Tab-separated table of C-alpha atoms and ligand atoms in Angstrom:
chain	number	residue	atom	x	y	z
A	1	MET	CA	36.833	-19.869	147.719
A	2	ASN	CA	33.730	-21.606	146.436
A	3	ARG	CA	32.425	-18.321	145.168
A	4	ILE	CA	35.628	-17.631	143.200
A	5	ILE	CA	35.374	-21.053	141.530
A	6	GLN	CA	31.735	-20.383	140.696
A	7	ILE	CA	32.614	-17.052	139.085
A	8	LEU	CA	35.453	-18.683	137.140
A	9	ILE	CA	33.127	-21.395	135.810
A	10	ILE	CA	30.552	-18.803	134.717
A	11	LEU	CA	33.248	-16.664	133.057
A	12	THR	CA	34.695	-19.673	131.233
A	13	PHE	CA	31.216	-20.613	130.014
A	14	PHE	CA	30.476	-17.160	128.609
A	15	HIS	CA	33.939	-16.938	127.168
A	16	SER	CA	33.452	-20.202	125.281
A	17	VAL	CA	29.973	-19.197	124.051
A	18	ALA	CA	31.396	-15.897	122.801
A	19	GLY	CA	34.275	-17.801	121.221
A	20	GLN	CA	31.817	-20.078	119.423
A	21	GLU	CA	29.904	-17.075	118.134
A	22	VAL	CA	33.051	-15.472	116.764
A	23	LYS	CA	33.994	-18.758	115.101
A	24	HIS	CA	30.581	-19.143	113.441
A	25	THR	CA	30.475	-15.489	112.349
A	26	LYS	CA	33.870	-15.927	110.662
A	27	GLN	CA	32.888	-19.199	109.002
A	28	ILE	CA	29.682	-17.676	107.618
A	29	GLU	CA	31.676	-14.729	106.306
A	30	LYS	CA	33.941	-17.181	104.497
A	31	ILE	CA	30.912	-18.975	103.051
A	32	TYR	CA	29.438	-15.719	101.677
A	33	ASN	CA	32.808	-14.599	100.287
A	34	ALA	CA	33.309	-17.903	98.489
A	35	ALA	CA	29.733	-17.981	97.139
A	36	LEU	CA	30.002	-14.436	95.750
A	37	THR	CA	33.510	-14.667	94.312
A	38	ASP	CA	34.265	-18.300	93.558
A	39	GLY	CA	30.964	-20.177	93.356
A	40	SER	CA	29.715	-22.557	90.671
A	41	ALA	CA	25.940	-22.029	90.975
A	42	TYR	CA	25.537	-19.559	88.112
A	43	ASN	CA	27.656	-21.514	85.618
A	44	TRP	CA	25.889	-24.727	86.540
A	45	LEU	CA	22.535	-23.091	85.951
A	46	ASP	CA	23.748	-21.680	82.621
A	47	PHE	CA	24.476	-25.234	81.479
A	48	LEU	CA	21.317	-26.797	82.905
A	49	SER	CA	19.094	-24.080	81.386
A	50	ASN	CA	20.818	-23.343	78.097
A	51	GLN	CA	22.478	-26.644	77.168
A	52	ILE	CA	19.760	-28.974	78.494
A	53	GLY	CA	16.670	-26.782	78.912
A	54	ALA	CA	13.134	-27.784	79.871
A	55	ARG	CA	13.125	-31.176	81.607
A	56	LEU	CA	9.651	-32.476	82.159
A	57	SER	CA	9.511	-35.861	83.917
A	58	GLY	CA	9.925	-38.755	81.546
A	59	SER	CA	11.460	-36.618	78.776
A	60	LEU	CA	14.847	-37.098	77.142
A	61	ASN	CA	15.958	-33.800	78.695
A	62	ALA	CA	15.037	-35.028	82.174
A	63	LYS	CA	17.318	-38.014	81.534
A	64	ARG	CA	20.097	-35.679	80.371
A	65	ALA	CA	19.602	-33.570	83.514
A	66	VAL	CA	20.035	-36.677	85.700
A	67	GLU	CA	23.265	-37.561	83.869
A	68	TRP	CA	24.482	-33.971	84.216
A	69	GLY	CA	23.697	-33.854	87.954
A	70	GLU	CA	25.514	-37.134	88.569
A	71	ARG	CA	28.521	-36.007	86.532
A	72	GLU	CA	28.828	-32.615	88.263
A	73	LEU	CA	28.463	-34.091	91.757
A	74	GLN	CA	31.131	-36.683	90.914
A	75	LYS	CA	33.502	-33.838	90.005
A	76	LEU	CA	33.126	-32.496	93.560
A	77	GLU	CA	34.794	-35.665	94.909
A	78	LEU	CA	32.142	-36.293	97.532
A	79	ASP	CA	32.091	-39.446	99.648
A	80	ARG	CA	29.204	-40.924	97.689
A	81	VAL	CA	27.174	-40.124	94.557
A	82	VAL	CA	24.265	-42.422	93.681
A	83	LEU	CA	21.145	-42.520	91.532
A	84	GLU	CA	17.922	-43.550	93.237
A	85	ASP	CA	15.345	-45.311	91.021
A	86	VAL	CA	11.986	-43.541	90.688
A	87	MET	CA	9.060	-44.353	88.382
A	88	VAL	CA	7.589	-41.129	86.994
A	89	PRO	CA	4.489	-40.131	85.025
A	90	LYS	CA	4.986	-39.155	81.400
A	91	TRP	CA	2.786	-36.467	79.909
A	92	VAL	CA	3.600	-34.913	76.528
A	93	ARG	CA	2.256	-31.590	75.274
A	94	GLY	CA	2.450	-32.428	71.574
A	95	SER	CA	2.023	-29.649	69.030
A	96	LEU	CA	1.393	-26.048	70.076
A	97	GLU	CA	-2.076	-25.288	71.353
A	98	TYR	CA	-4.374	-22.893	69.543
A	99	ALA	CA	-7.357	-20.936	70.851
A	100	SER	CA	-9.607	-18.144	69.666
A	101	ILE	CA	-12.661	-16.177	70.750
A	102	ILE	CA	-15.308	-16.252	68.019
A	103	THR	CA	-17.945	-13.510	68.003
A	104	GLY	CA	-19.509	-14.164	64.628
A	105	PRO	CA	-18.883	-15.651	61.172
A	106	GLY	CA	-15.314	-14.742	60.187
A	107	MET	CA	-14.785	-12.774	63.390
A	108	SER	CA	-12.246	-14.312	65.755
A	109	ILE	CA	-9.372	-13.202	67.970
A	110	ASN	CA	-6.489	-15.509	68.934
A	111	VAL	CA	-5.652	-15.799	72.611
A	112	PRO	CA	-2.530	-17.374	74.178
A	113	VAL	CA	-3.273	-20.716	75.846
A	114	CYS	CA	-1.398	-23.837	76.904
A	115	ALA	CA	-2.627	-27.251	78.014
A	116	LEU	CA	-2.479	-27.914	81.742
A	117	GLY	CA	-0.170	-30.767	82.725
A	118	GLY	CA	-2.064	-34.050	82.861
A	119	SER	CA	-4.874	-32.829	80.636
A	120	ILE	CA	-6.298	-34.871	77.791
A	121	ALA	CA	-6.392	-33.569	74.216
A	122	THR	CA	-9.310	-31.977	72.432
A	123	PRO	CA	-10.694	-33.866	69.414
A	124	ALA	CA	-8.223	-33.595	66.514
A	125	PHE	CA	-10.353	-30.902	64.861
A	126	GLY	CA	-10.572	-28.912	68.107
A	127	LEU	CA	-13.417	-28.026	70.407
A	128	ARG	CA	-15.866	-25.170	69.840
A	129	ALA	CA	-18.419	-24.203	72.484
A	130	GLN	CA	-19.997	-21.339	74.376
A	131	VAL	CA	-18.476	-20.181	77.658
A	132	VAL	CA	-19.641	-19.647	81.229
A	133	GLU	CA	-17.371	-17.563	83.423
A	134	VAL	CA	-17.073	-18.250	87.168
A	135	LYS	CA	-14.815	-17.062	89.951
A	136	SER	CA	-15.286	-19.971	92.343
A	137	PHE	CA	-16.534	-23.544	92.695
A	138	GLU	CA	-19.520	-22.207	94.653
A	139	GLU	CA	-20.481	-19.999	91.725
A	140	LEU	CA	-20.176	-23.021	89.427
A	141	GLU	CA	-22.488	-25.079	91.669
A	142	GLU	CA	-25.028	-22.260	91.743
A	143	LEU	CA	-25.169	-22.130	87.953
A	144	GLY	CA	-26.392	-25.717	87.918
A	145	GLN	CA	-25.967	-28.346	85.203
A	146	ASP	CA	-28.412	-26.690	82.813
A	147	GLN	CA	-26.241	-23.637	82.358
A	148	VAL	CA	-22.958	-25.559	82.237
A	149	ARG	CA	-23.754	-28.545	80.013
A	150	GLY	CA	-22.030	-28.470	76.624
A	151	LYS	CA	-19.990	-25.354	77.443
A	152	PHE	CA	-16.477	-24.366	78.433
A	153	VAL	CA	-16.195	-23.322	82.068
A	154	PHE	CA	-13.891	-20.292	82.322
A	155	PHE	CA	-12.342	-20.052	85.808
A	156	ASN	CA	-11.328	-16.419	86.144
A	157	ARG	CA	-10.483	-15.811	89.802
A	158	ALA	CA	-7.338	-13.646	89.857
A	159	MET	CA	-4.589	-14.179	92.440
A	160	PRO	CA	-5.404	-11.648	95.189
A	161	ALA	CA	-3.120	-8.646	94.653
A	162	ASN	CA	-3.327	-7.405	98.237
A	163	LEU	CA	-1.294	-10.265	99.715
A	164	VAL	CA	2.379	-9.395	100.158
A	165	ASN	CA	3.355	-13.066	100.268
A	166	THR	CA	2.559	-14.103	96.698
A	167	PHE	CA	2.685	-17.798	97.600
A	168	GLU	CA	-0.391	-17.190	99.757
A	169	ALA	CA	-2.083	-15.514	96.800
A	170	TYR	CA	-1.169	-18.547	94.675
A	171	SER	CA	-2.593	-20.996	97.200
A	172	GLN	CA	-5.884	-19.068	97.261
A	173	SER	CA	-6.332	-19.421	93.499
A	174	VAL	CA	-4.632	-22.624	92.390
A	175	ASN	CA	-7.556	-24.992	93.078
A	176	GLN	CA	-9.161	-23.700	89.856
A	177	ARG	CA	-6.197	-25.110	87.964
A	178	SER	CA	-5.749	-28.339	89.922
A	179	SER	CA	-9.352	-29.510	90.229
A	180	GLY	CA	-11.460	-27.142	88.087
A	181	ALA	CA	-11.721	-29.647	85.224
A	182	ALA	CA	-12.919	-32.482	87.479
A	183	LYS	CA	-15.621	-30.236	89.002
A	184	ALA	CA	-16.768	-28.821	85.658
A	185	ALA	CA	-16.798	-32.236	83.960
A	186	ARG	CA	-19.217	-33.602	86.583
A	187	MET	CA	-21.594	-30.793	85.616
A	188	GLY	CA	-21.459	-31.605	81.928
A	189	ALA	CA	-18.895	-29.039	80.721
A	190	VAL	CA	-16.913	-29.917	77.581
A	191	GLY	CA	-13.673	-28.174	78.602
A	192	VAL	CA	-12.152	-25.681	81.025
A	193	ILE	CA	-10.137	-22.513	80.509
A	194	VAL	CA	-8.269	-21.340	83.601
A	195	ARG	CA	-6.848	-17.869	84.192
A	196	SER	CA	-3.058	-18.197	84.535
A	197	MET	CA	-1.625	-18.116	88.063
A	198	ASN	CA	0.154	-14.826	87.474
A	199	LEU	CA	-0.278	-11.481	89.251
A	200	ARG	CA	0.972	-9.542	86.251
A	201	LEU	CA	-1.082	-8.785	83.137
A	202	ASP	CA	0.843	-10.270	80.207
A	203	ASP	CA	0.597	-12.696	77.302
A	204	PHE	CA	2.208	-15.808	78.819
A	205	PRO	CA	-0.066	-18.741	79.618
A	206	HIS	CA	1.185	-20.584	82.740
A	207	THR	CA	0.875	-24.342	82.834
A	208	GLY	CA	0.880	-26.511	85.984
A	209	ASN	CA	-0.497	-29.755	87.211
A	210	MET	CA	-4.185	-30.697	87.116
A	211	ARG	CA	-5.870	-33.892	88.264
A	212	TYR	CA	-9.072	-35.649	87.287
A	213	GLY	CA	-9.105	-37.609	90.551
A	214	ASP	CA	-11.511	-40.561	90.348
A	215	LEU	CA	-13.403	-39.098	87.369
A	216	PRO	CA	-13.974	-41.970	84.879
A	217	ASN	CA	-11.974	-41.703	81.632
A	218	LYS	CA	-15.033	-41.167	79.471
A	219	LEU	CA	-16.069	-38.096	81.490
A	220	ARG	CA	-12.665	-36.362	81.325
A	221	ILE	CA	-12.489	-33.004	79.546
A	222	PRO	CA	-9.551	-30.952	78.243
A	223	ALA	CA	-8.114	-28.185	80.446
A	224	ALA	CA	-6.045	-25.214	79.313
A	225	ALA	CA	-4.582	-22.090	80.901
A	226	ILE	CA	-5.138	-18.720	79.269
A	227	SER	CA	-2.770	-15.757	79.732
A	228	THR	CA	-3.925	-13.031	82.135
A	229	ASN	CA	-4.391	-10.573	79.247
A	230	GLY	CA	-6.357	-13.256	77.398
A	231	ALA	CA	-8.509	-13.824	80.482
A	232	GLN	CA	-9.257	-10.093	80.767
A	233	LEU	CA	-10.190	-9.956	77.101
A	234	LEU	CA	-12.423	-13.033	77.232
A	235	SER	CA	-14.155	-11.725	80.348
A	236	SER	CA	-14.855	-8.303	78.857
A	237	MET	CA	-16.071	-9.816	75.587
A	238	LEU	CA	-18.386	-12.166	77.523
A	239	SER	CA	-19.859	-9.184	79.357
A	240	LEU	CA	-20.864	-7.780	75.955
A	241	ASN	CA	-21.917	-11.050	74.363
A	242	LYS	CA	-22.710	-14.163	76.394
A	243	GLU	CA	-23.359	-16.135	73.195
A	244	LEU	CA	-19.797	-15.944	71.880
A	245	TYR	CA	-17.862	-19.142	71.135
A	246	PHE	CA	-14.443	-20.290	72.262
A	247	TYR	CA	-12.308	-22.582	70.145
A	248	LEU	CA	-9.537	-24.734	71.629
A	249	LYS	CA	-7.203	-27.248	70.052
A	250	GLN	CA	-4.564	-29.224	71.926
A	251	ASP	CA	-3.124	-32.712	71.426
A	252	CYS	CA	-1.346	-33.527	74.690
A	253	LYS	CA	-1.216	-37.112	75.914
A	254	ASN	CA	-0.582	-39.227	79.015
A	255	TYR	CA	1.695	-42.256	78.603
A	256	PRO	CA	2.494	-45.115	81.007
A	257	ASP	CA	5.045	-44.372	83.779
A	258	VAL	CA	8.737	-44.515	82.880
A	259	PRO	CA	11.876	-45.091	84.990
A	260	SER	CA	13.883	-42.077	86.184
A	261	HIS	CA	16.076	-41.085	89.124
A	262	ASN	CA	16.765	-38.828	92.058
A	263	VAL	CA	20.434	-37.824	92.105
A	264	ILE	CA	22.086	-37.997	95.536
A	265	GLY	CA	25.512	-36.768	96.661
A	266	GLU	CA	26.876	-37.054	100.168
A	267	LEU	CA	29.602	-35.859	102.522
A	268	LYS	CA	29.903	-38.290	105.413
A	269	GLY	CA	29.769	-36.871	108.934
A	270	SER	CA	32.975	-37.084	110.959
A	271	THR	CA	31.427	-37.410	114.442
A	272	HIS	CA	27.724	-38.178	113.915
A	273	PRO	CA	27.576	-39.887	110.499
A	274	GLU	CA	24.207	-41.470	111.372
A	275	GLU	CA	22.539	-38.034	111.610
A	276	ILE	CA	21.537	-36.937	108.112
A	277	ILE	CA	20.984	-33.381	106.898
A	278	VAL	CA	19.345	-33.044	103.471
A	279	VAL	CA	19.469	-30.066	101.128
A	280	GLY	CA	17.706	-30.138	97.784
A	281	GLY	CA	15.469	-28.863	95.037
A	282	HIS	CA	13.752	-30.481	92.068
A	283	LEU	CA	15.524	-31.398	88.865
A	284	ASP	CA	12.415	-31.692	86.707
A	285	SER	CA	10.672	-28.611	85.323
A	286	TRP	CA	7.691	-27.740	83.180
A	287	ASP	CA	8.216	-27.821	79.446
A	288	LEU	CA	7.524	-24.222	78.357
A	289	GLY	CA	10.585	-22.268	79.550
A	290	ASP	CA	13.861	-23.820	80.714
A	291	GLY	CA	12.913	-23.961	84.396
A	292	SER	CA	15.663	-21.575	85.557
A	293	HIS	CA	13.729	-20.280	88.558
A	294	ASP	CA	11.554	-23.389	88.998
A	295	ASP	CA	13.651	-25.100	90.045
A	296	GLY	CA	17.029	-24.931	88.347
A	297	ALA	CA	17.946	-22.269	90.898
A	298	GLY	CA	17.183	-24.580	93.823
A	299	ILE	CA	19.177	-27.396	92.210
A	300	VAL	CA	22.369	-25.403	91.724
A	301	GLN	CA	22.060	-23.686	95.126
A	302	SER	CA	21.773	-27.089	96.800
A	303	MET	CA	24.784	-28.445	94.899
A	304	GLU	CA	26.654	-25.289	95.884
A	305	VAL	CA	26.273	-26.138	99.586
A	306	LEU	CA	28.526	-29.189	99.210
A	307	ASN	CA	30.769	-27.398	96.728
A	308	LEU	CA	31.432	-24.542	99.194
A	309	PHE	CA	32.110	-26.951	102.057
A	310	LYS	CA	34.681	-28.725	99.881
A	311	LYS	CA	36.225	-25.423	98.757
A	312	LEU	CA	36.521	-24.206	102.356
A	313	ASN	CA	37.869	-27.576	103.528
A	314	TYR	CA	34.980	-27.854	105.950
A	315	ARG	CA	34.529	-31.414	107.181
A	316	PRO	CA	30.958	-31.734	108.505
A	317	LYS	CA	30.219	-33.451	111.820
A	318	ARG	CA	26.995	-34.885	110.469
A	319	THR	CA	26.243	-36.474	107.096
A	320	ILE	CA	25.192	-33.867	104.557
A	321	ARG	CA	23.280	-35.043	101.536
A	322	VAL	CA	22.257	-33.092	98.466
A	323	VAL	CA	19.202	-34.549	96.739
A	324	LEU	CA	18.193	-33.511	93.220
A	325	PHE	CA	14.584	-34.683	93.354
A	326	MET	CA	12.823	-35.880	90.202
A	327	ASN	CA	9.156	-35.197	89.365
A	328	GLU	CA	8.030	-32.532	91.815
A	329	GLU	CA	5.852	-30.838	89.227
A	330	ASN	CA	3.476	-33.581	88.190
A	331	GLY	CA	3.619	-36.355	90.732
A	332	LEU	CA	6.084	-35.768	93.599
A	333	ARG	CA	7.389	-39.264	92.987
A	334	GLY	CA	11.011	-38.331	93.768
A	335	GLY	CA	10.160	-36.870	97.160
A	336	THR	CA	7.904	-39.762	98.167
A	337	THR	CA	10.363	-42.409	96.950
A	338	TYR	CA	13.234	-40.764	98.819
A	339	ALA	CA	11.263	-40.617	102.083
A	340	ASN	CA	10.000	-44.214	101.696
A	341	ASN	CA	13.516	-45.538	101.124
A	342	ALA	CA	14.860	-43.507	104.058
A	343	LYS	CA	12.236	-45.145	106.255
A	344	LEU	CA	13.034	-48.628	104.933
A	345	LYS	CA	16.737	-48.059	105.651
A	346	ASN	CA	15.878	-46.733	109.120
A	347	GLU	CA	17.814	-43.535	108.441
A	348	THR	CA	17.638	-40.611	110.858
A	349	HIS	CA	17.079	-37.283	109.174
A	350	ILE	CA	17.509	-34.398	111.593
A	351	PHE	CA	17.003	-31.592	109.075
A	352	ALA	CA	15.905	-31.054	105.479
A	353	LEU	CA	16.123	-27.780	103.550
A	354	GLU	CA	14.559	-27.092	100.167
A	355	SER	CA	14.975	-24.201	97.744
A	356	ASP	CA	11.978	-24.085	95.401
A	357	SER	CA	10.742	-20.491	95.480
A	358	GLY	CA	12.906	-18.995	92.744
A	359	GLY	CA	16.445	-17.669	92.624
A	360	PHE	CA	15.568	-14.228	94.007
A	361	THR	CA	17.133	-12.233	96.870
A	362	PRO	CA	16.899	-14.393	100.015
A	363	ARG	CA	15.047	-12.828	102.934
A	364	GLY	CA	15.258	-15.750	105.361
A	365	PHE	CA	13.841	-19.197	105.971
A	366	SER	CA	10.619	-20.739	107.148
A	367	PHE	CA	10.566	-23.804	109.362
A	368	GLU	CA	8.324	-26.712	110.230
A	369	ALA	CA	9.540	-27.366	113.771
A	370	THR	CA	8.373	-27.889	117.342
A	371	PRO	CA	8.305	-24.745	119.543
A	372	GLU	CA	11.460	-25.978	121.338
A	373	GLN	CA	13.276	-26.603	118.066
A	374	PHE	CA	12.244	-23.224	116.682
A	375	GLN	CA	13.388	-21.433	119.841
A	376	LYS	CA	16.861	-22.784	119.184
A	377	ILE	CA	16.809	-21.988	115.466
A	378	GLU	CA	15.542	-18.443	115.999
A	379	GLN	CA	18.702	-17.558	117.901
A	380	TRP	CA	20.743	-18.221	114.766
A	381	SER	CA	18.951	-15.514	112.804
A	382	ASP	CA	21.434	-12.909	114.138
A	383	TYR	CA	24.165	-14.511	112.021
A	384	PHE	CA	22.124	-13.638	108.919
A	385	LYS	CA	21.503	-9.976	109.785
A	386	PRO	CA	24.569	-8.624	107.934
A	387	TYR	CA	23.290	-10.414	104.810
A	388	LEU	CA	19.682	-9.202	105.146
A	389	ALA	CA	18.440	-12.810	105.247
A	390	ASP	CA	17.393	-12.962	108.900
A	391	ARG	CA	13.620	-13.380	108.616
A	392	PHE	CA	13.072	-16.736	110.333
A	393	SER	CA	9.475	-17.843	110.721
A	394	LEU	CA	7.355	-20.912	111.334
A	395	GLY	CA	5.580	-22.023	108.155
A	396	GLY	CA	5.901	-24.338	105.164
A	397	SER	CA	9.102	-25.883	103.810
A	398	GLY	CA	9.144	-27.586	100.399
A	399	ALA	CA	7.080	-30.132	98.470
A	400	ASP	CA	9.906	-32.624	97.864
A	401	ILE	CA	10.990	-32.796	101.514
A	402	GLY	CA	7.377	-32.822	102.785
A	403	PRO	CA	7.211	-36.656	102.820
A	404	LEU	CA	10.051	-36.647	105.424
A	405	ARG	CA	7.685	-34.928	107.896
A	406	ASN	CA	7.495	-37.061	111.036
A	407	GLY	CA	7.216	-34.643	113.947
A	408	SER	CA	10.909	-34.701	114.830
A	409	THR	CA	12.772	-33.930	111.587
A	410	VAL	CA	12.995	-30.148	111.177
A	411	LEU	CA	11.947	-29.064	107.668
A	412	SER	CA	12.839	-25.705	106.154
A	413	GLY	CA	12.411	-23.685	102.984
A	414	LEU	CA	14.561	-20.842	101.640
A	415	ARG	CA	12.362	-17.728	101.453
A	416	PRO	CA	13.451	-15.337	98.736
A	417	ASP	CA	11.570	-12.164	97.902
A	418	SER	CA	8.400	-13.475	96.226
A	419	GLN	CA	7.152	-10.450	94.245
A	420	ARG	CA	8.413	-11.531	90.826
A	421	TYR	CA	8.220	-15.327	91.126
A	422	PHE	CA	4.761	-15.742	89.617
A	423	ASP	CA	5.703	-13.580	86.617
A	424	TYR	CA	7.745	-16.625	85.504
A	425	HIS	CA	6.353	-19.664	87.318
A	426	HIS	CA	5.518	-22.500	84.847
A	427	ALA	CA	5.632	-20.141	81.837
A	428	ALA	CA	7.765	-19.784	78.707
A	429	ASN	CA	9.608	-16.795	80.209
A	430	ASP	CA	11.102	-18.837	83.082
A	431	THR	CA	14.482	-18.739	81.389
A	432	PHE	CA	18.110	-18.111	82.331
A	433	ASP	CA	18.015	-14.401	81.444
A	434	ALA	CA	15.475	-13.931	84.282
A	435	ILE	CA	18.161	-15.007	86.802
A	436	ASN	CA	20.318	-12.485	88.618
A	437	LYS	CA	23.718	-13.990	89.405
A	438	ARG	CA	24.206	-12.279	92.760
A	439	GLU	CA	20.699	-13.005	93.998
A	440	LEU	CA	21.183	-16.669	93.116
A	441	GLU	CA	24.551	-16.745	94.914
A	442	LEU	CA	23.215	-15.007	98.011
A	443	GLY	CA	20.569	-17.739	98.248
A	444	ALA	CA	23.226	-20.442	98.014
A	445	ALA	CA	25.327	-18.689	100.684
A	446	ALA	CA	22.364	-18.379	103.063
A	447	MET	CA	21.528	-22.066	102.596
A	448	THR	CA	25.131	-23.149	103.155
A	449	SER	CA	25.317	-21.011	106.314
A	450	LEU	CA	22.127	-22.506	107.722
A	451	ILE	CA	23.285	-26.058	106.966
A	452	TYR	CA	26.618	-25.207	108.623
A	453	LEU	CA	24.847	-24.085	111.826
A	454	VAL	CA	22.617	-27.179	111.885
A	455	ASP	CA	25.731	-29.314	111.420
A	456	GLN	CA	27.485	-27.538	114.285
A	457	TYR	CA	24.632	-27.660	116.796
A	458	GLY	CA	22.316	-30.499	115.721
A	459	PHE	CA	18.940	-30.766	117.397
B	501	LIG	ZN1	9.127	-25.904	91.819
């Protein structure tokens, strides 16, 4: 008798697990169908990119983007839509930069450059100096002050082409852009020219943040990015003539901080409202393109998560919050403010997901989680197999949600195919025409499905 009861209990258990799996498979199918046939992500991005455009922190367009985000989230009839106050840095590019390589009297070639975000201007009449080319900070140190003083330092280390994950290639090269000027200035350089963070050879200079750190104001020097083709040209011309001159003119400027906002929308949980799940991207962008991939895509995909839940009449068990973070690019103030306020309010975040790797075909997700948490998450990857988005790995998540890291909150990043991302990243060609509608929608569907599973199971 006992044995029969035991068998019945086991059978009931497996039956209910199988039943759950069927239920989740069906729900995820519905999510994908809705995203691909009735979603709003693409139209939202069309508006954000083409009607608003570039939205650097502190700009009028950033303000318009906040108003747009609030308005669109209100239309979704969520339980709560609020603006969170954030003070942000304000840096303005000013008039278009100009640069040329000068090999002799009356002999010069223009090269495409752009000021790096946070850089100071050149003197109004520009800056003309000889150039030393280096591939690393070690090489710069070895040159010594005598060879650097009074010159431009040209940082020309290319992103390594052999790495399949282009974000890894980026992280191996980006220190030239972020701290090259501070290093070169301490050695007496008058300016820096940095090879664009781009694997492709083309004519777009790619901007991005740079910092002087604790370098005193009077020692600060202007920093500009040069296109990859421009970098190749400058390097080959230097190999023929080390005495050539480089001319750079830019009039960018840093202003005092200005008020801005994160935009937050929320669906309240029906059974565990105190457990918060965040999904987001960053609303600000650089000023050269319209920020469609970085990170307009992540913004509209995150908004789509709540939109699809509403469309499918899905009432979450836990509280699901979309956060349109302000100022990822040059300060991360939105992300840090959000995490600080969450701590002050004693909120419990169980999960945060960010999309900030472009609107390309999703391959899966990476997670910052404990081994126990990841063991649980890994089992869900089967649900994503039919959609070719089942690569789940341990790894990074996203810059804006990083400040929520506390050892128990699981952090995750959408991982789209990364081969084309750095063709556009922070450059004038990061525009709406570089977005594929279906790829964008597949990303939104994958994110919604993952949030659905987290909501169902919790941690
Ligand atoms: Zn970004």
